[in-house]
Short mmCIF file of C-alpha atoms and ligand atoms in Angstrom, two decimals:
data_model
loop_
_atom_site.label_atom_id
_atom_site.label_comp_id
_atom_site.label_asym_id
_atom_site.label_seq_id
_atom_site.Cartn_x
_atom_site.Cartn_y
_atom_site.Cartn_z
CA UNK A 1 0.11 0.18 -0.24
CA UNK A 2 3.01 2.06 0.42
CA UNK A 3 5.61 3.21 2.90
CA UNK A 4 4.59 5.82 6.06
CA UNK A 5 6.57 6.17 8.93
CA UNK A 6 4.82 7.10 12.23
CA UNK A 7 5.50 9.58 15.02
CA UNK A 8 3.63 9.66 18.16
CA UNK A 9 3.72 12.40 21.01
CA UNK A 10 2.71 11.65 24.00
CA UNK A 11 2.67 8.56 26.34
CA UNK A 12 0.36 8.57 28.65
CA UNK A 13 -2.99 6.50 28.57
CA UNK A 14 -3.83 7.35 25.34
CA UNK A 15 -0.70 7.35 23.66
CA UNK A 16 -0.39 3.96 24.84
CA UNK A 17 -3.76 3.35 23.55
CA UNK A 18 -2.75 4.36 20.05
CA UNK A 19 0.55 1.93 20.29
CA UNK A 20 -1.38 -0.97 20.86
CA UNK A 21 -3.85 0.29 17.80
CA UNK A 22 -0.90 0.61 15.71
CA UNK A 23 -0.31 -3.30 16.64
CA UNK A 24 -3.99 -4.36 16.13
CA UNK A 25 -3.82 -2.56 12.78
CA UNK A 26 -0.91 -4.67 11.58
CA UNK A 27 -2.87 -7.81 12.56
CA UNK A 28 -6.04 -6.79 11.50
CA UNK A 29 -5.51 -5.11 8.15
CA UNK A 30 -1.77 -7.41 7.53
CA UNK A 31 -1.58 -6.65 3.62
CA UNK A 32 -2.05 -3.34 3.50
CA UNK A 33 0.18 -2.26 6.01
CA UNK A 34 3.14 -3.89 5.52
CA UNK A 35 5.48 -0.95 5.22
CA UNK A 36 3.72 1.22 8.17
CA UNK A 37 5.58 1.78 11.03
CA UNK A 38 5.12 3.27 14.07
CA UNK A 39 8.89 4.91 14.52
CA UNK A 40 9.44 7.19 17.01
CA UNK A 41 8.19 8.56 20.25
CA UNK A 42 8.24 11.87 21.74
CA UNK A 43 7.40 12.54 25.55
CA UNK A 44 7.95 15.67 27.68
CA UNK A 45 11.21 14.71 29.40
CA UNK A 46 14.01 12.14 29.15
CA UNK A 47 13.09 9.70 31.75
CA UNK A 48 9.36 9.66 30.08
CA UNK A 49 10.67 9.52 26.64
CA UNK A 50 13.08 6.36 27.82
CA UNK A 51 10.77 4.52 30.07
CA UNK A 52 7.59 5.41 27.24
CA UNK A 53 9.99 3.34 24.33
CA UNK A 54 11.02 0.65 26.41
CA UNK A 55 7.12 0.06 27.74
CA UNK A 56 5.32 0.82 24.24
CA UNK A 57 8.05 -0.89 22.21
CA UNK A 58 9.70 2.16 20.37
CA UNK A 59 13.50 1.84 18.93
CA UNK A 60 13.75 5.68 18.99
CA UNK A 61 12.80 8.12 21.11
CA UNK A 62 13.02 11.90 22.10
CA UNK A 63 12.64 14.80 24.53
CA UNK A 64 11.66 17.37 22.16
CA UNK A 65 8.59 16.91 20.13
CA UNK A 66 10.25 19.60 17.63
CA UNK A 67 13.05 16.96 16.73
CA UNK A 68 10.16 14.31 15.63
CA UNK A 69 8.76 16.59 13.63
CA UNK A 70 11.74 18.37 11.51
CA UNK A 71 12.02 14.05 10.78
CA UNK A 72 12.03 14.06 7.22
CA UNK A 73 11.33 10.30 7.05
CA UNK A 74 7.85 10.68 9.52
CA UNK A 75 4.92 11.63 7.40
CA UNK A 76 2.04 10.87 10.05
CA UNK A 77 2.26 11.86 13.62
CA UNK A 78 -0.30 11.03 16.18
CA UNK A 79 -0.98 13.69 18.88
CA UNK A 80 -1.79 12.63 22.41
CA UNK A 81 -0.72 15.27 24.76
CA UNK A 82 -3.06 16.89 27.16
CA UNK A 83 -5.48 19.53 25.69
CA UNK A 84 -3.78 22.98 26.24
CA UNK A 85 -0.69 21.38 24.32
CA UNK A 86 -2.73 20.50 21.27
CA UNK A 87 -2.86 23.66 19.14
CA UNK A 88 1.03 24.21 19.62
CA UNK A 89 2.18 20.83 18.81
CA UNK A 90 -0.60 20.86 15.42
CA UNK A 91 0.59 23.68 14.07
CA UNK A 92 3.97 23.07 14.15
CA UNK A 93 3.67 19.87 12.80
CA UNK A 94 1.48 21.22 9.81
CA UNK A 95 3.98 23.58 9.02
CA UNK A 96 6.31 20.65 8.55
CA UNK A 97 4.02 18.95 6.06
CA UNK A 98 2.99 16.21 8.42
CA UNK A 99 -0.42 14.82 8.58
CA UNK A 100 -1.96 14.50 11.58
CA UNK A 101 -4.07 12.56 14.06
CA UNK A 102 -5.03 14.46 17.32
CA UNK A 103 -6.79 13.52 20.36
CA UNK A 104 -10.27 15.41 21.02
CA UNK A 105 -10.82 17.88 22.06
CA UNK A 106 -9.07 19.69 19.05
CA UNK A 107 -8.35 22.45 21.02
CA UNK A 108 -9.46 24.72 24.18
CA UNK A 109 -12.04 26.94 22.15
CA UNK A 110 -13.70 26.76 18.99
CA UNK A 111 -11.58 29.77 17.37
CA UNK A 112 -8.44 28.20 18.18
CA UNK A 113 -9.67 24.81 16.33
CA UNK A 114 -10.88 27.19 13.92
CA UNK A 115 -7.62 28.55 13.35
CA UNK A 116 -5.84 24.88 13.21
CA UNK A 117 -8.28 23.22 10.66
CA UNK A 118 -7.64 26.21 8.28
CA UNK A 119 -3.76 25.71 8.79
CA UNK A 120 -4.08 22.02 7.97
CA UNK A 121 -6.69 22.64 4.90
CA UNK A 122 -4.41 25.56 3.64
CA UNK A 123 -1.24 23.06 4.00
CA UNK A 124 -3.30 20.55 2.17
CA UNK A 125 -2.45 17.65 4.69
CA UNK A 126 -4.21 14.80 5.78
CA UNK A 127 -6.13 15.37 9.55
CA UNK A 128 -8.17 13.37 11.44
CA UNK A 129 -9.68 13.49 15.16
CA UNK A 130 -9.86 11.02 17.88
CA UNK A 131 -13.29 10.63 18.22
CA UNK A 132 -12.69 6.65 18.71
CA UNK A 133 -16.04 5.70 19.81
CA UNK A 134 -17.34 6.36 16.02
CA UNK A 135 -15.68 3.54 14.65
CA UNK A 136 -16.72 0.49 17.05
CA UNK A 137 -18.76 -1.39 14.19
CA UNK A 138 -21.84 -1.18 16.41
CA UNK A 139 -21.83 2.24 15.53
CA UNK A 140 -20.73 2.21 12.33
CA UNK A 141 -23.81 0.20 11.91
CA UNK A 142 -26.19 2.25 13.35
CA UNK A 143 -24.51 4.82 10.85
CA UNK A 144 -25.24 2.70 7.86
CA UNK A 145 -28.97 2.07 8.77
CA UNK A 146 -29.44 5.86 9.35
CA UNK A 147 -27.72 6.91 6.37
CA UNK A 148 -30.18 4.42 4.69
CA UNK A 149 -33.30 5.96 6.11
CA UNK A 150 -34.08 3.27 8.08
CA UNK A 151 -35.18 5.47 11.00
CA UNK A 152 -37.66 7.50 8.68
CA UNK A 153 -37.37 11.11 9.97
CA UNK A 154 -35.13 11.50 13.01
CA UNK A 155 -36.89 13.33 15.89
CA UNK A 156 -34.98 12.76 19.30
CA UNK A 157 -30.71 11.94 20.21
CA UNK A 158 -30.35 10.93 23.85
CA UNK A 159 -26.74 10.48 25.18
CA UNK A 160 -25.07 10.22 28.36
CA UNK A 161 -21.39 9.89 28.97
CA UNK A 162 -20.68 9.37 33.13
CA UNK A 163 -17.67 7.23 34.59
CA UNK A 164 -17.06 7.44 38.87
CA UNK A 165 -13.58 7.69 39.25
CA UNK A 166 -13.53 11.39 40.16
CA UNK A 167 -15.53 10.72 43.08
CA UNK A 168 -12.15 9.67 45.04
CA UNK A 169 -11.11 13.35 46.27
CA UNK A 170 -7.65 11.95 47.04
CA UNK A 171 -7.36 11.82 43.22
CA UNK A 172 -4.69 14.27 42.09
CA UNK A 173 -5.33 17.66 40.69
CA UNK A 174 -3.89 16.43 37.29
CA UNK A 175 -4.38 18.73 34.06
CA UNK A 176 -7.70 17.23 34.13
CA UNK A 177 -9.19 19.51 36.41
CA UNK A 178 -7.70 22.44 35.49
CA UNK A 179 -9.25 24.89 33.32
CA UNK A 180 -6.20 26.35 31.90
CA UNK A 181 -5.05 22.83 30.73
CA UNK A 182 -8.08 21.18 30.08
CA UNK A 183 -10.40 23.71 28.40
CA UNK A 184 -13.21 21.86 31.07
CA UNK A 185 -13.79 19.01 32.89
CA UNK A 186 -16.25 16.44 32.17
CA UNK A 187 -17.95 18.48 29.36
CA UNK A 188 -15.10 18.73 27.28
CA UNK A 189 -13.48 15.10 28.24
CA UNK A 190 -16.88 13.09 27.82
CA UNK A 191 -19.35 15.20 26.52
CA UNK A 192 -17.20 16.01 23.52
CA UNK A 193 -17.79 12.66 22.59
CA UNK A 194 -21.31 12.65 22.80
CA UNK A 195 -21.49 15.65 21.06
CA UNK A 196 -19.69 13.95 17.94
CA UNK A 197 -22.02 11.24 18.22
CA UNK A 198 -24.71 13.52 17.71
CA UNK A 199 -23.25 15.06 14.97
CA UNK A 200 -22.34 12.09 13.13
CA UNK A 201 -25.96 10.25 13.73
CA UNK A 202 -28.54 13.14 13.87
CA UNK A 203 -26.45 16.38 11.81
CA UNK A 204 -25.38 19.94 13.30
CA UNK A 205 -26.59 21.14 16.86
CA UNK A 206 -28.06 24.53 16.59
CA UNK A 207 -29.16 25.36 20.15
CA UNK A 208 -28.02 24.40 23.70
CA UNK A 209 -28.84 25.14 27.07
CA UNK A 210 -26.63 23.34 29.51
CA UNK A 211 -25.73 23.72 33.49
CA UNK A 212 -22.96 22.30 35.13
CA UNK A 213 -21.39 21.68 38.72
CA UNK A 214 -18.27 20.98 40.79
CA UNK A 215 -18.62 19.03 43.99
CA UNK A 216 -14.92 18.31 44.85
CA UNK A 217 -13.83 21.50 44.83
CA UNK A 218 -9.80 20.75 45.66
CA UNK A 219 -7.67 18.17 45.13
CA UNK A 220 -3.92 16.98 46.01
CA UNK A 221 -1.49 18.70 43.83
CA UNK A 222 0.27 16.02 41.49
CA UNK A 223 1.26 14.92 37.98
CA UNK A 224 -0.84 12.28 37.78
CA UNK A 225 -2.97 10.80 35.11
CA UNK A 226 -6.45 9.39 36.14
CA UNK A 227 -8.16 10.03 39.61
CA UNK A 228 -5.63 7.24 41.02
CA UNK A 229 -5.25 7.05 45.32
CA UNK A 230 -2.37 8.40 46.21
CA UNK A 231 -1.20 9.31 49.87
CA UNK A 232 -2.59 12.56 50.71
CA UNK A 233 -1.09 12.74 54.10
CA UNK A 234 1.90 15.97 53.47
CA UNK A 235 -0.07 16.80 50.11
CA UNK A 236 -0.59 20.20 49.15
CA UNK A 237 -3.85 20.98 47.79
CA UNK A 238 -5.43 22.96 44.80
CA UNK A 239 -8.81 24.13 43.68
CA UNK A 240 -10.42 22.35 40.78
CA UNK A 241 -11.80 24.84 38.50
CA UNK A 242 -13.55 22.85 35.86
CA UNK A 243 -17.44 20.91 36.13
CA UNK A 244 -17.80 17.51 37.59
CA UNK A 245 -21.31 16.89 36.11
CA UNK A 246 -22.73 18.91 32.89
CA UNK A 247 -26.81 18.25 31.27
CA UNK A 248 -27.38 19.90 27.59
CA UNK A 249 -30.61 20.13 25.95
CA UNK A 250 -29.70 20.55 22.13
CA UNK A 251 -31.90 21.36 19.21
CA UNK A 252 -31.03 20.28 16.15
CA UNK A 253 -30.55 22.20 12.47
CA UNK A 254 -32.78 19.38 11.02
CA UNK A 255 -35.45 19.62 13.85
CA UNK A 256 -34.77 17.08 15.85
CA UNK A 257 -34.01 17.33 19.75
CA UNK A 258 -32.05 15.87 22.17
CA UNK A 259 -29.83 15.77 25.46
CA UNK A 260 -26.77 14.90 26.64
CA UNK A 261 -24.94 14.53 30.43
CA UNK A 262 -21.35 13.94 31.19
CA UNK A 263 -20.21 13.01 34.44
CA UNK A 264 -16.86 11.93 36.41
CA UNK A 265 -19.34 11.31 39.80
CA UNK A 266 -21.26 8.45 39.28
CA UNK A 267 -20.69 5.74 41.28
CA UNK A 268 -20.95 2.49 39.46
CA UNK A 269 -20.52 4.25 35.94
CA UNK A 270 -17.06 2.92 34.42
CA UNK A 271 -17.26 3.86 31.19
CA UNK A 272 -20.99 4.43 30.45
CA UNK A 273 -21.22 6.26 27.01
CA UNK A 274 -24.82 5.29 25.74
CA UNK A 275 -26.67 6.98 23.42
CA UNK A 276 -30.26 6.18 21.85
CA UNK A 277 -31.57 7.64 18.64
CA UNK A 278 -35.41 7.65 17.81
CA UNK A 279 -37.01 8.24 14.58
CA UNK A 280 -40.42 7.81 12.63
CA UNK A 281 -39.84 4.09 12.14
CA UNK A 282 -37.63 3.10 14.33
CA UNK A 283 -35.61 3.21 17.38
CA UNK A 284 -31.83 2.18 18.66
CA UNK A 285 -30.11 1.91 21.89
CA UNK A 286 -26.36 1.43 22.16
CA UNK A 287 -24.19 1.12 25.37
CA UNK A 288 -20.26 1.03 25.51
CA UNK A 289 -20.43 -0.93 28.17
CA UNK A 290 -21.62 -3.29 26.21
CA UNK A 291 -19.79 -2.56 22.84
CA UNK A 292 -20.65 -5.58 20.82
CA UNK A 293 -24.36 -5.10 21.16
CA UNK A 294 -27.10 -3.16 19.41
CA UNK A 295 -30.61 -2.82 20.77
CA UNK A 296 -33.08 -2.04 17.72
CA UNK A 297 -36.95 -1.85 17.31
CA UNK A 298 -38.49 -1.10 13.81
CA UNK A 299 -42.45 0.10 13.78
CA UNK A 300 -42.65 -2.54 11.08
CA UNK A 301 -42.22 -5.57 13.18
CA UNK A 302 -45.27 -7.50 14.44
CA UNK A 303 -47.16 -6.38 17.41
CA UNK A 304 -45.83 -9.67 19.43
CA UNK A 305 -42.45 -8.86 18.79
CA UNK A 306 -42.28 -4.99 18.91
CA UNK A 307 -39.71 -3.68 21.44
CA UNK A 308 -35.92 -3.89 21.62
CA UNK A 309 -34.47 -6.48 19.64
CA UNK A 310 -30.89 -7.87 20.58
CA UNK A 311 -28.43 -7.54 17.97
CA UNK A 312 -24.76 -9.14 17.92
CA UNK A 313 -22.01 -7.52 16.16
CA UNK A 314 -19.28 -8.98 14.78
CA UNK A 315 -20.32 -10.71 11.59
CA UNK A 316 -19.40 -10.53 8.06
CA UNK A 317 -21.79 -8.24 7.05
CA UNK A 318 -21.57 -5.79 9.80
CA UNK A 319 -19.01 -2.86 9.40
CA UNK A 320 -15.01 -4.31 9.49
CA UNK A 321 -16.76 -7.63 10.17
CA UNK A 322 -14.00 -9.06 7.69
CA UNK A 323 -11.14 -7.65 9.24
CA UNK A 324 -11.77 -8.22 12.76
CA UNK A 325 -12.41 -11.40 14.42
CA UNK A 326 -14.02 -14.04 12.54
CA UNK A 327 -16.81 -14.89 14.83
CA UNK A 328 -19.22 -12.08 16.06
CA UNK A 329 -19.18 -12.96 19.80
CA UNK A 330 -15.39 -12.60 19.82
CA UNK A 331 -16.76 -9.04 20.02
CA UNK A 332 -14.25 -6.16 20.98
CA UNK A 333 -13.02 -4.04 23.12
CA UNK A 334 -11.78 -0.20 23.57
CA UNK A 335 -8.22 -0.52 21.25
CA UNK A 336 -10.22 -1.98 18.27
CA UNK A 337 -11.98 1.13 17.23
CA UNK A 338 -8.79 2.72 17.87
CA UNK A 339 -7.26 0.05 15.41
CA UNK A 340 -10.01 1.07 12.99
CA UNK A 341 -9.35 4.91 13.13
CA UNK A 342 -5.66 4.45 12.42
CA UNK A 343 -6.17 2.13 9.41
CA UNK A 344 -8.79 4.63 8.38
CA UNK A 345 -5.78 7.74 8.44
CA UNK A 346 -3.39 5.47 7.31
CA UNK A 347 -5.15 4.52 3.96
CA UNK A 348 -6.21 8.53 3.97
CA UNK A 349 -2.86 9.68 4.00
CA UNK A 350 -1.24 6.87 1.58
CA UNK A 351 -4.34 7.51 -0.80
CA UNK A 352 -4.45 11.06 -0.61
CA UNK A 353 -7.89 11.57 0.77
CA UNK A 354 -9.34 13.26 3.60
CA UNK A 355 -10.18 11.27 6.87
CA UNK A 356 -13.06 11.28 8.85
CA UNK A 357 -14.10 12.67 11.30
CA UNK A 358 -11.10 15.48 10.80
CA UNK A 359 -10.52 18.92 11.96
CA UNK A 360 -13.94 20.14 10.54
CA UNK A 361 -15.60 18.27 12.96
CA UNK A 362 -13.43 18.61 16.03
CA UNK A 363 -14.08 22.53 15.17
CA UNK A 364 -17.49 21.97 15.08
CA UNK A 365 -17.86 20.18 18.34
CA UNK A 366 -15.56 23.10 20.43
CA UNK A 367 -17.80 25.26 18.63
CA UNK A 368 -20.68 23.32 20.60
CA UNK A 369 -18.68 22.93 23.62
CA UNK A 370 -18.30 26.89 23.64
CA UNK A 371 -21.84 27.49 23.51
CA UNK A 372 -22.78 25.23 26.32
CA UNK A 373 -19.99 27.09 28.58
CA UNK A 374 -21.94 30.59 27.46
CA UNK A 375 -25.32 29.12 28.04
CA UNK A 376 -24.47 28.03 31.19
CA UNK A 377 -22.78 31.29 32.33
CA UNK A 378 -25.79 33.31 31.05
CA UNK A 379 -28.61 30.68 32.38
CA UNK A 380 -30.01 30.35 28.84
CA UNK A 381 -30.59 29.15 25.20
CA UNK A 382 -27.49 29.63 23.19
CA UNK A 383 -27.03 29.52 19.68
CA UNK A 384 -24.20 27.12 18.61
N1 NAD B 1 -10.29 9.06 22.69
C1 NAD B 1 -10.16 8.83 24.14
O1 NAD B 1 -11.08 8.16 24.09
C2 NAD B 1 -9.42 9.62 24.75
C3 NAD B 1 -9.61 9.06 26.19
C4 NAD B 1 -8.48 9.66 27.22
C5 NAD B 1 -7.88 11.06 26.92
N2 NAD B 1 -8.04 11.49 25.56
C6 NAD B 1 -7.32 12.54 25.47
O2 NAD B 1 -5.67 12.19 25.08
C7 NAD B 1 -5.07 13.40 25.49
C8 NAD B 1 -4.38 12.87 26.07
O3 NAD B 1 -4.67 12.26 27.37
P1 NAD B 1 -4.18 11.07 28.22
O4 NAD B 1 -5.35 10.95 28.73
O5 NAD B 1 -3.14 10.29 27.35
O6 NAD B 1 -3.37 11.86 28.96
P2 NAD B 1 -1.91 11.51 30.20
O7 NAD B 1 -1.83 12.73 31.15
O8 NAD B 1 -1.96 10.46 30.76
O9 NAD B 1 -0.80 11.39 28.80
C9 NAD B 1 -0.49 12.76 28.56
C10 NAD B 1 1.00 12.52 28.39
O10 NAD B 1 1.38 13.54 27.38
C11 NAD B 1 2.59 13.86 27.50
N3 NAD B 1 3.38 15.16 27.12
C12 NAD B 1 2.54 16.19 27.65
N4 NAD B 1 3.17 17.38 27.29
C13 NAD B 1 4.07 16.76 26.16
C14 NAD B 1 4.94 17.19 25.45
N5 NAD B 1 5.32 18.76 25.29
N6 NAD B 1 5.45 16.23 24.61
C15 NAD B 1 5.35 14.96 24.58
N7 NAD B 1 4.75 14.86 25.66
C16 NAD B 1 4.32 15.41 26.19
C17 NAD B 1 2.71 14.11 29.21
O11 NAD B 1 3.86 14.02 29.60
C18 NAD B 1 1.99 12.56 29.43
O12 NAD B 1 2.69 11.15 29.34
C19 NAD B 1 -6.07 14.34 25.84
O13 NAD B 1 -6.38 15.66 24.72
C20 NAD B 1 -7.43 13.50 26.37
O14 NAD B 1 -8.64 14.44 26.05
C21 NAD B 1 -8.70 10.91 24.93
#
């Protein structure tokens, strides 16, 4: 398919996931990726870069992402660093003519996201954004049905993306709890996925009204990633200035309506990203904690079968059924959609095509996030 060397910037939770996804790409899409290689890792300092390279299986590493971006042999770059660093690194990558897959949210606000999108388009690079949940075969199947008109006119979308790790007040004050580093809390972190899914399946969001709250107001200062327990006996505390919980009502340009909830304070919910879509002809329900299942109901079903029917996704008739596991019940986990995402990105670069979702989608999601934040401040509906 062609030679392509990839550089990865950031070896945290999601950098690691991308490197696992790369190995899956080699396993699932073998023939098409023979000459693709994940070549060099950039981390924040020497220790992190050396350890990251050893843990993730890189031969080459650098403690300066600019060095990675200046290399002529790297064509595609995966940006997996905290949100506040996306703009600086992606713009630098574009300057070097690199193709970029950037993690979500694309930027800290919509104007920055637009600047990144414009720069990428002007340079003619292929750009992708890490809305990985779109790439789950079950979600791609639902999208196929939406595009085939199986739902008739879509009237509503409801989603919640809720987790419970934030409930631990001894969880460190990582970048995720600081507005200047993250942009927002559960809203940009989890809500951005729910908003992207809404745009993917329903269409553009036109107006929003939101409410947010923060319940854990201070946390021990630490550079740790997620909210893992630590000895806090002597720890200094810092202020949390982002939302723990966000609830939003939405109206769509096509007349549908809906809502989404994001939270890090939902005891019992681990990675509960669920959504439901209802149209005049059918309804569907998906929950990431059961990623291989779709619950579907059509108004055409005989009355005695009406109600949700469970479809186990993964057969050869389903999206990527022929590439991933050969038997439906084998199922997928967190990394397979990342593998599909990376494969599509590689395919787009090698065939000089646009990737989807791209920075345009990143910008549109940032616009919705900004509108929700304005609505929270004004306590009123806001146009996107
Ligand atoms: N798509 C998803 O499902 C998903 C899930 C989690 C996080 N994310 C996104 O991925 C990004 C990273 O999140 P994470 O959970 O991996 O965070 P993390 O804190 O676990 O890891 C971030 C890594 O980036 C490194 N880093 C910081 N500055 C750097 C620099 N200048 N050069 C090189 N490396 C640098 C840090 O040392 C750290 O190892 C965020 O934008 C986040 O929103 C996406």
